């Protein structure tokens, strides 16, 4: 079956699509996955501004949120159709994560009830109508209904692609948020450890935008010209999220506009280059610290740190991360070595999750999300 996966992450920079051929197997852990092709599409500037405003607004317009839900669906459908034309392939099913506007994995008080909630925008019915095939979307709520945090959801793909009987691997995705999946050699699915480690590109990009008026630090050049502020790093890494044991998940609610404002103020009168360098070091240190605290207490269980996501395009970040995890006995590798390009991995993951749902199979990893049971994820929109 050919499935199109669609992903737009917390960086809100655009849409990634992947066309994937998935072949069945008696054992769900032995499904065969072949990437046919992938593409990326930047959000138009006004759309990105609208998405970021919706994410960060305490009082968003209900009308505008409704319009955004339908607009994003049109863009997702156009992205799938363009990718199909590019690779001369037609998908039979689409898996669309949607754009996360709000995610609260921890239950909190609301009108007399304690609730964990999430909201992904991008109407599945519109995508199905425009693309002419069924769509599976809105993957997080089913896991949350089963007591999970609704994230991370990529570990199902990680376990399928990266597990090894002889080598322990940690798979680290660095998108807007950074998350890892750890699998000791020969680990079974219920032994997988996965959680969000903290900011990926989100804080770096926001700091660069505020201080330099650029959407991101291209090739990490600004960070490379500065020095990280150790006192700021120590104070930030001592905050609750980084000390909290997994399972845990994060988003703009933790590392968005308010966090970035406090972070910049905490850097005082430091040079702007040093502030960007400190934000970059925060991503590196938070990843290495999470691995050391919660994963590699027995370091010999793991050998590879397999990285993916937009962060892999930042050589300054990659060099610092390789250096930081070396004392943990880990060597840095890229997901491209395993047949899935870094920028396509999450789109491939949602193609796989859609395939599972279409076949009425679960695809959450309870040991990663904290769910009480396996769950069939997503909602199906028919043509």
mmCIF file of C-alpha atoms in Angstrom, residues 29-377:
data_model
loop_
_atom_site.group_PDB
_atom_site.id
_atom_site.type_symbol
_atom_site.label_atom_id
_atom_site.label_comp_id
_atom_site.label_asym_id
_atom_site.label_seq_id
_atom_site.Cartn_x
_atom_site.Cartn_y
_atom_site.Cartn_z
ATOM 1 C CA UNK A 29 7.194 -5.294 14.122
ATOM 2 C CA UNK A 30 8.373 -6.649 10.756
ATOM 3 C CA UNK A 31 6.409 -4.373 8.414
ATOM 4 C CA UNK A 32 8.472 -3.392 5.380
ATOM 5 C CA UNK A 33 8.798 0.328 4.733
ATOM 6 C CA UNK A 34 10.226 1.833 1.550
ATOM 7 C CA UNK A 35 10.459 5.578 1.026
ATOM 8 C CA UNK A 36 9.475 6.468 -2.544
ATOM 9 C CA UNK A 37 10.152 10.172 -2.245
ATOM 10 C CA UNK A 38 9.688 13.243 -0.065
ATOM 11 C CA UNK A 39 9.240 16.991 -0.433
ATOM 12 C CA UNK A 40 9.135 20.132 1.675
ATOM 13 C CA UNK A 41 6.880 23.171 1.284
ATOM 14 C CA UNK A 42 7.373 26.409 3.202
ATOM 15 C CA UNK A 43 4.325 28.085 4.684
ATOM 16 C CA UNK A 44 3.536 31.427 3.026
ATOM 17 C CA UNK A 45 4.785 34.144 5.439
ATOM 18 C CA UNK A 46 1.272 35.286 6.384
ATOM 19 C CA UNK A 47 0.191 31.708 7.094
ATOM 20 C CA UNK A 48 3.229 31.097 9.305
ATOM 21 C CA UNK A 49 2.531 34.325 11.172
ATOM 22 C CA UNK A 50 -1.083 33.226 11.691
ATOM 23 C CA UNK A 51 -0.024 29.789 12.956
ATOM 24 C CA UNK A 52 2.496 31.275 15.391
ATOM 25 C CA UNK A 53 -0.071 33.805 16.593
ATOM 26 C CA UNK A 54 -2.591 31.014 17.216
ATOM 27 C CA UNK A 55 -0.007 29.015 19.167
ATOM 28 C CA UNK A 56 1.028 31.877 21.384
ATOM 29 C CA UNK A 57 -2.227 33.733 21.889
ATOM 30 C CA UNK A 58 -4.051 33.502 25.204
ATOM 31 C CA UNK A 59 -7.204 34.769 23.461
ATOM 32 C CA UNK A 60 -7.368 33.641 19.852
ATOM 33 C CA UNK A 61 -10.381 34.398 17.691
ATOM 34 C CA UNK A 62 -12.630 31.353 17.312
ATOM 35 C CA UNK A 63 -13.468 32.465 13.770
ATOM 36 C CA UNK A 64 -9.800 32.725 12.804
ATOM 37 C CA UNK A 65 -9.011 29.322 14.336
ATOM 38 C CA UNK A 66 -11.831 27.789 12.288
ATOM 39 C CA UNK A 67 -10.561 29.443 9.123
ATOM 40 C CA UNK A 68 -7.006 28.302 9.844
ATOM 41 C CA UNK A 69 -8.231 24.729 10.314
ATOM 42 C CA UNK A 70 -9.661 24.696 6.782
ATOM 43 C CA UNK A 71 -6.829 26.716 5.213
ATOM 44 C CA UNK A 72 -4.155 24.353 6.514
ATOM 45 C CA UNK A 73 -6.130 21.414 5.143
ATOM 46 C CA UNK A 74 -6.067 23.002 1.684
ATOM 47 C CA UNK A 75 -2.288 23.472 1.949
ATOM 48 C CA UNK A 76 -1.743 19.885 3.138
ATOM 49 C CA UNK A 77 -3.781 18.518 0.231
ATOM 50 C CA UNK A 78 -1.887 20.695 -2.252
ATOM 51 C CA UNK A 79 1.421 19.450 -0.798
ATOM 52 C CA UNK A 80 0.388 15.810 -1.208
ATOM 53 C CA UNK A 81 -0.821 16.351 -4.771
ATOM 54 C CA UNK A 82 2.394 18.178 -5.696
ATOM 55 C CA UNK A 83 4.522 15.378 -4.226
ATOM 56 C CA UNK A 84 2.516 12.774 -6.141
ATOM 57 C CA UNK A 85 3.115 14.672 -9.392
ATOM 58 C CA UNK A 86 6.814 14.987 -8.612
ATOM 59 C CA UNK A 87 7.282 11.244 -8.138
ATOM 60 C CA UNK A 88 4.538 10.029 -10.514
ATOM 61 C CA UNK A 89 2.882 8.011 -7.775
ATOM 62 C CA UNK A 90 -0.630 8.135 -6.332
ATOM 63 C CA UNK A 91 -1.231 7.438 -2.656
ATOM 64 C CA UNK A 92 -4.074 5.209 -1.521
ATOM 65 C CA UNK A 93 -4.195 6.722 1.969
ATOM 66 C CA UNK A 94 -2.936 9.878 3.706
ATOM 67 C CA UNK A 95 -1.718 10.229 7.280
ATOM 68 C CA UNK A 96 -1.667 13.870 8.410
ATOM 69 C CA UNK A 97 -0.431 14.936 11.832
ATOM 70 C CA UNK A 98 -1.798 18.454 11.429
ATOM 71 C CA UNK A 99 -0.419 21.588 13.042
ATOM 72 C CA UNK A 100 -0.274 21.411 16.819
ATOM 73 C CA UNK A 101 -1.721 24.632 18.208
ATOM 74 C CA UNK A 102 -1.896 23.487 21.827
ATOM 75 C CA UNK A 103 -0.700 20.424 23.676
ATOM 76 C CA UNK A 104 -1.006 19.870 27.418
ATOM 77 C CA UNK A 105 0.060 16.334 28.250
ATOM 78 C CA UNK A 106 -0.271 16.794 32.006
ATOM 79 C CA UNK A 107 -3.770 16.919 33.450
ATOM 80 C CA UNK A 108 -4.733 20.313 34.901
ATOM 81 C CA UNK A 109 -7.843 21.730 36.555
ATOM 82 C CA UNK A 110 -10.562 23.097 34.263
ATOM 83 C CA UNK A 111 -14.154 23.801 35.351
ATOM 84 C CA UNK A 112 -13.992 21.280 38.153
ATOM 85 C CA UNK A 113 -12.285 18.509 36.145
ATOM 86 C CA UNK A 114 -8.632 17.581 35.696
ATOM 87 C CA UNK A 115 -7.953 17.269 31.978
ATOM 88 C CA UNK A 116 -5.027 16.599 29.651
ATOM 89 C CA UNK A 117 -5.810 18.116 26.259
ATOM 90 C CA UNK A 118 -4.453 18.617 22.750
ATOM 91 C CA UNK A 119 -5.455 20.375 19.540
ATOM 92 C CA UNK A 120 -4.140 19.777 16.025
ATOM 93 C CA UNK A 121 -5.404 21.968 13.186
ATOM 94 C CA UNK A 122 -5.974 20.822 9.587
ATOM 95 C CA UNK A 123 -9.407 19.390 8.716
ATOM 96 C CA UNK A 124 -9.109 15.787 7.541
ATOM 97 C CA UNK A 125 -12.378 15.866 5.586
ATOM 98 C CA UNK A 126 -11.099 18.716 3.421
ATOM 99 C CA UNK A 127 -7.809 16.931 2.727
ATOM 100 C CA UNK A 128 -9.704 13.769 1.733
ATOM 101 C CA UNK A 129 -12.035 15.689 -0.570
ATOM 102 C CA UNK A 130 -9.202 17.517 -2.329
ATOM 103 C CA UNK A 131 -6.821 14.554 -2.602
ATOM 104 C CA UNK A 132 -9.500 11.996 -3.393
ATOM 105 C CA UNK A 133 -8.361 9.358 -0.885
ATOM 106 C CA UNK A 134 -9.144 8.625 2.786
ATOM 107 C CA UNK A 135 -7.225 10.526 5.440
ATOM 108 C CA UNK A 136 -6.203 9.538 8.966
ATOM 109 C CA UNK A 137 -5.572 12.579 11.173
ATOM 110 C CA UNK A 138 -5.672 13.796 14.783
ATOM 111 C CA UNK A 139 -3.480 11.010 16.173
ATOM 112 C CA UNK A 140 -2.833 12.222 19.725
ATOM 113 C CA UNK A 141 -6.278 12.096 21.442
ATOM 114 C CA UNK A 142 -6.703 8.294 21.388
ATOM 115 C CA UNK A 143 -3.473 7.830 23.326
ATOM 116 C CA UNK A 144 -4.517 10.529 25.805
ATOM 117 C CA UNK A 145 -7.924 8.903 26.251
ATOM 118 C CA UNK A 146 -5.994 5.773 27.270
ATOM 119 C CA UNK A 147 -4.125 7.739 29.936
ATOM 120 C CA UNK A 148 -1.086 8.697 27.857
ATOM 121 C CA UNK A 149 0.445 12.082 27.151
ATOM 122 C CA UNK A 150 -0.281 11.902 23.415
ATOM 123 C CA UNK A 151 3.422 12.142 22.618
ATOM 124 C CA UNK A 152 5.880 11.143 21.445
ATOM 125 C CA UNK A 153 4.281 9.150 18.624
ATOM 126 C CA UNK A 154 7.341 8.558 16.420
ATOM 127 C CA UNK A 155 8.748 5.706 18.616
ATOM 128 C CA UNK A 156 6.601 3.191 16.719
ATOM 129 C CA UNK A 157 8.625 3.964 13.579
ATOM 130 C CA UNK A 158 11.877 4.156 15.543
ATOM 131 C CA UNK A 159 11.367 0.668 16.929
ATOM 132 C CA UNK A 160 10.545 -0.712 13.504
ATOM 133 C CA UNK A 161 13.535 0.863 11.713
ATOM 134 C CA UNK A 162 16.371 1.297 14.199
ATOM 135 C CA UNK A 163 16.222 -1.552 16.712
ATOM 136 C CA UNK A 164 19.073 -4.055 16.602
ATOM 137 C CA UNK A 165 19.716 -7.342 18.340
ATOM 138 C CA UNK A 166 23.368 -6.499 18.992
ATOM 139 C CA UNK A 167 23.571 -2.714 19.256
ATOM 140 C CA UNK A 168 21.701 -0.383 21.596
ATOM 141 C CA UNK A 169 20.547 2.795 19.877
ATOM 142 C CA UNK A 170 19.138 6.140 20.919
ATOM 143 C CA UNK A 171 17.216 7.883 18.150
ATOM 144 C CA UNK A 172 17.177 11.651 18.635
ATOM 145 C CA UNK A 173 14.880 13.858 16.583
ATOM 146 C CA UNK A 174 15.618 17.584 16.627
ATOM 147 C CA UNK A 175 12.667 19.520 15.250
ATOM 148 C CA UNK A 176 11.092 22.463 17.046
ATOM 149 C CA UNK A 177 11.097 20.204 20.088
ATOM 150 C CA UNK A 178 13.742 17.516 20.606
ATOM 151 C CA UNK A 179 12.663 13.987 21.481
ATOM 152 C CA UNK A 180 14.422 10.653 21.846
ATOM 153 C CA UNK A 181 13.647 6.955 21.579
ATOM 154 C CA UNK A 182 16.025 4.585 23.379
ATOM 155 C CA UNK A 183 16.220 0.893 22.543
ATOM 156 C CA UNK A 184 18.764 -1.340 24.227
ATOM 157 C CA UNK A 185 20.128 -4.226 22.143
ATOM 158 C CA UNK A 186 17.371 -6.771 21.582
ATOM 159 C CA UNK A 187 14.747 -4.654 23.365
ATOM 160 C CA UNK A 188 11.094 -5.590 22.970
ATOM 161 C CA UNK A 189 8.471 -2.950 22.173
ATOM 162 C CA UNK A 190 7.412 -2.650 25.817
ATOM 163 C CA UNK A 191 11.018 -1.881 26.822
ATOM 164 C CA UNK A 192 11.304 1.209 24.630
ATOM 165 C CA UNK A 193 12.001 4.471 26.471
ATOM 166 C CA UNK A 194 10.915 7.667 24.722
ATOM 167 C CA UNK A 195 10.234 11.260 25.754
ATOM 168 C CA UNK A 196 10.758 14.908 24.831
ATOM 169 C CA UNK A 197 14.159 16.149 25.988
ATOM 170 C CA UNK A 198 13.382 19.862 25.639
ATOM 171 C CA UNK A 199 13.824 22.510 22.943
ATOM 172 C CA UNK A 200 15.203 21.513 19.571
ATOM 173 C CA UNK A 201 15.304 24.397 17.104
ATOM 174 C CA UNK A 202 12.481 26.348 18.722
ATOM 175 C CA UNK A 203 14.439 28.493 21.165
ATOM 176 C CA UNK A 204 17.427 28.934 18.828
ATOM 177 C CA UNK A 205 15.160 30.125 16.012
ATOM 178 C CA UNK A 206 13.149 32.482 18.209
ATOM 179 C CA UNK A 207 16.269 34.054 19.740
ATOM 180 C CA UNK A 208 17.841 34.509 16.298
ATOM 181 C CA UNK A 209 14.634 36.097 15.002
ATOM 182 C CA UNK A 210 14.353 38.520 17.905
ATOM 183 C CA UNK A 211 18.007 39.556 18.008
ATOM 184 C CA UNK A 212 19.016 39.391 14.338
ATOM 185 C CA UNK A 213 15.715 39.521 12.434
ATOM 186 C CA UNK A 214 16.466 36.186 10.764
ATOM 187 C CA UNK A 215 14.146 33.151 10.911
ATOM 188 C CA UNK A 216 17.003 30.843 11.944
ATOM 189 C CA UNK A 217 20.776 30.687 12.396
ATOM 190 C CA UNK A 218 21.860 29.403 8.971
ATOM 191 C CA UNK A 219 24.529 26.706 9.356
ATOM 192 C CA UNK A 220 24.925 27.762 12.989
ATOM 193 C CA UNK A 221 27.238 30.606 11.952
ATOM 194 C CA UNK A 222 26.021 33.065 14.581
ATOM 195 C CA UNK A 223 26.322 30.499 17.382
ATOM 196 C CA UNK A 224 29.806 29.570 16.173
ATOM 197 C CA UNK A 225 30.872 33.220 16.554
ATOM 198 C CA UNK A 226 29.701 33.449 20.187
ATOM 199 C CA UNK A 227 30.361 31.862 23.572
ATOM 200 C CA UNK A 228 27.730 30.094 25.662
ATOM 201 C CA UNK A 229 26.897 31.632 29.037
ATOM 202 C CA UNK A 230 27.442 28.856 31.578
ATOM 203 C CA UNK A 231 25.525 30.542 34.386
ATOM 204 C CA UNK A 232 22.409 30.858 32.190
ATOM 205 C CA UNK A 233 22.692 27.222 31.106
ATOM 206 C CA UNK A 234 23.019 25.992 34.696
ATOM 207 C CA UNK A 235 20.008 27.972 35.857
ATOM 208 C CA UNK A 236 17.842 26.954 32.885
ATOM 209 C CA UNK A 237 18.716 23.256 33.079
ATOM 210 C CA UNK A 238 17.807 23.304 36.760
ATOM 211 C CA UNK A 239 14.166 24.086 35.967
ATOM 212 C CA UNK A 240 11.351 21.600 36.554
ATOM 213 C CA UNK A 241 10.919 20.225 33.042
ATOM 214 C CA UNK A 242 14.512 19.076 32.704
ATOM 215 C CA UNK A 243 14.480 17.407 36.118
ATOM 216 C CA UNK A 244 11.110 15.713 35.577
ATOM 217 C CA UNK A 245 11.249 11.979 34.965
ATOM 218 C CA UNK A 246 9.724 10.564 31.758
ATOM 219 C CA UNK A 247 7.254 10.038 30.286
ATOM 220 C CA UNK A 248 7.071 13.729 29.483
ATOM 221 C CA UNK A 249 6.231 15.921 26.531
ATOM 222 C CA UNK A 250 6.840 19.560 25.656
ATOM 223 C CA UNK A 251 5.837 22.232 23.159
ATOM 224 C CA UNK A 252 5.424 25.982 22.868
ATOM 225 C CA UNK A 253 3.551 25.858 26.152
ATOM 226 C CA UNK A 254 6.940 25.175 27.808
ATOM 227 C CA UNK A 255 9.450 26.731 25.377
ATOM 228 C CA UNK A 256 7.521 29.353 23.433
ATOM 229 C CA UNK A 257 7.317 33.128 23.564
ATOM 230 C CA UNK A 258 7.313 33.539 27.359
ATOM 231 C CA UNK A 259 10.257 31.179 27.844
ATOM 232 C CA UNK A 260 12.282 32.919 25.119
ATOM 233 C CA UNK A 261 11.624 36.350 26.626
ATOM 234 C CA UNK A 262 12.806 35.198 30.043
ATOM 235 C CA UNK A 263 15.805 33.456 28.472
ATOM 236 C CA UNK A 264 16.955 36.596 26.664
ATOM 237 C CA UNK A 265 16.455 38.712 29.785
ATOM 238 C CA UNK A 266 18.453 36.167 31.767
ATOM 239 C CA UNK A 267 21.382 36.666 29.398
ATOM 240 C CA UNK A 268 21.554 40.296 30.504
ATOM 241 C CA UNK A 269 23.901 42.504 28.505
ATOM 242 C CA UNK A 270 25.736 39.657 26.799
ATOM 243 C CA UNK A 271 26.614 40.003 23.132
ATOM 244 C CA UNK A 272 23.850 38.923 20.803
ATOM 245 C CA UNK A 273 26.079 36.204 19.355
ATOM 246 C CA UNK A 274 26.589 34.808 22.857
ATOM 247 C CA UNK A 275 22.824 34.620 23.422
ATOM 248 C CA UNK A 276 22.378 32.550 20.241
ATOM 249 C CA UNK A 277 25.355 30.391 21.253
ATOM 250 C CA UNK A 278 23.715 29.850 24.655
ATOM 251 C CA UNK A 279 20.391 28.865 23.068
ATOM 252 C CA UNK A 280 22.246 26.388 20.842
ATOM 253 C CA UNK A 281 24.130 24.996 23.831
ATOM 254 C CA UNK A 282 20.819 24.629 25.686
ATOM 255 C CA UNK A 283 19.567 22.203 23.031
ATOM 256 C CA UNK A 284 22.848 20.257 23.119
ATOM 257 C CA UNK A 285 23.147 20.110 26.904
ATOM 258 C CA UNK A 286 19.485 19.273 27.483
ATOM 259 C CA UNK A 287 19.759 16.312 25.095
ATOM 260 C CA UNK A 288 22.969 15.006 26.650
ATOM 261 C CA UNK A 289 21.663 15.611 30.170
ATOM 262 C CA UNK A 290 18.423 13.728 29.445
ATOM 263 C CA UNK A 291 20.390 10.786 28.080
ATOM 264 C CA UNK A 292 22.714 10.732 31.067
ATOM 265 C CA UNK A 293 19.921 11.105 33.647
ATOM 266 C CA UNK A 294 17.221 8.867 32.254
ATOM 267 C CA UNK A 295 18.731 6.502 29.678
ATOM 268 C CA UNK A 296 22.399 5.604 29.923
ATOM 269 C CA UNK A 297 22.910 4.843 33.574
ATOM 270 C CA UNK A 298 24.347 1.659 32.129
ATOM 271 C CA UNK A 299 26.151 3.280 29.218
ATOM 272 C CA UNK A 300 27.360 0.035 27.653
ATOM 273 C CA UNK A 301 23.774 -0.733 26.650
ATOM 274 C CA UNK A 302 23.914 1.954 23.946
ATOM 275 C CA UNK A 303 26.379 2.687 21.169
ATOM 276 C CA UNK A 304 24.693 4.897 18.556
ATOM 277 C CA UNK A 305 22.930 8.240 18.763
ATOM 278 C CA UNK A 306 20.956 8.431 15.508
ATOM 279 C CA UNK A 307 19.873 12.013 14.772
ATOM 280 C CA UNK A 308 17.150 13.333 12.461
ATOM 281 C CA UNK A 309 15.090 16.465 11.958
ATOM 282 C CA UNK A 310 15.888 20.004 10.897
ATOM 283 C CA UNK A 311 18.573 20.337 13.557
ATOM 284 C CA UNK A 312 20.831 18.042 11.535
ATOM 285 C CA UNK A 313 21.264 20.882 9.012
ATOM 286 C CA UNK A 314 23.079 22.956 11.668
ATOM 287 C CA UNK A 315 26.746 21.863 11.655
ATOM 288 C CA UNK A 316 27.553 23.886 14.778
ATOM 289 C CA UNK A 317 24.798 22.090 16.665
ATOM 290 C CA UNK A 318 25.851 18.659 15.347
ATOM 291 C CA UNK A 319 29.532 19.164 16.208
ATOM 292 C CA UNK A 320 28.679 20.281 19.734
ATOM 293 C CA UNK A 321 26.287 17.356 20.225
ATOM 294 C CA UNK A 322 28.835 14.803 19.002
ATOM 295 C CA UNK A 323 31.359 16.224 21.457
ATOM 296 C CA UNK A 324 28.859 16.316 24.332
ATOM 297 C CA UNK A 325 27.730 12.673 24.033
ATOM 298 C CA UNK A 326 31.160 11.203 23.379
ATOM 299 C CA UNK A 327 31.872 10.758 27.122
ATOM 300 C CA UNK A 328 28.645 8.734 27.295
ATOM 301 C CA UNK A 329 30.132 6.226 24.856
ATOM 302 C CA UNK A 330 27.849 7.321 22.013
ATOM 303 C CA UNK A 331 28.789 7.942 18.395
ATOM 304 C CA UNK A 332 26.716 10.326 16.303
ATOM 305 C CA UNK A 333 25.010 8.865 13.237
ATOM 306 C CA UNK A 334 22.340 10.227 10.898
ATOM 307 C CA UNK A 335 18.981 8.668 10.020
ATOM 308 C CA UNK A 336 19.960 8.970 6.345
ATOM 309 C CA UNK A 337 22.331 6.031 6.918
ATOM 310 C CA UNK A 338 19.286 3.860 7.630
ATOM 311 C CA UNK A 339 17.327 4.798 4.506
ATOM 312 C CA UNK A 340 15.185 7.639 5.865
ATOM 313 C CA UNK A 341 16.438 11.193 5.222
ATOM 314 C CA UNK A 342 16.488 13.345 8.333
ATOM 315 C CA UNK A 343 13.935 15.833 7.040
ATOM 316 C CA UNK A 344 11.487 13.097 5.956
ATOM 317 C CA UNK A 345 11.423 10.947 9.074
ATOM 318 C CA UNK A 346 8.380 12.408 10.828
ATOM 319 C CA UNK A 347 6.319 12.429 7.636
ATOM 320 C CA UNK A 348 7.234 8.767 7.139
ATOM 321 C CA UNK A 349 6.159 8.093 10.730
ATOM 322 C CA UNK A 350 2.666 9.465 10.144
ATOM 323 C CA UNK A 351 2.305 7.473 6.946
ATOM 324 C CA UNK A 352 3.071 4.388 9.043
ATOM 325 C CA UNK A 353 0.646 5.359 11.809
ATOM 326 C CA UNK A 354 -2.097 5.924 9.217
ATOM 327 C CA UNK A 355 -1.419 2.468 7.749
ATOM 328 C CA UNK A 356 -1.784 0.932 11.198
ATOM 329 C CA UNK A 357 -5.058 2.725 11.837
ATOM 330 C CA UNK A 358 -6.448 1.756 8.437
ATOM 331 C CA UNK A 359 -5.722 -1.876 9.353
ATOM 332 C CA UNK A 360 -7.200 -1.457 12.843
ATOM 333 C CA UNK A 361 -3.860 -1.946 14.559
ATOM 334 C CA UNK A 362 -2.481 0.038 17.503
ATOM 335 C CA UNK A 363 0.553 2.261 17.015
ATOM 336 C CA UNK A 364 1.180 4.086 20.260
ATOM 337 C CA UNK A 365 4.028 2.846 22.457
ATOM 338 C CA UNK A 366 2.632 2.851 26.022
ATOM 339 C CA UNK A 367 6.089 2.724 27.619
ATOM 340 C CA UNK A 368 6.816 6.005 25.789
ATOM 341 C CA UNK A 369 3.567 7.911 26.262
ATOM 342 C CA UNK A 370 2.487 6.511 29.632
ATOM 343 C CA UNK A 371 -0.777 5.122 28.227
ATOM 344 C CA UNK A 372 -2.453 2.279 30.129
ATOM 345 C CA UNK A 373 -2.885 0.219 26.975
ATOM 346 C CA UNK A 374 -2.149 0.076 23.242
ATOM 347 C CA UNK A 375 -4.466 2.303 21.205
ATOM 348 C CA UNK A 376 -5.539 2.642 17.582
ATOM 349 C CA UNK A 377 -4.688 6.252 16.813
#
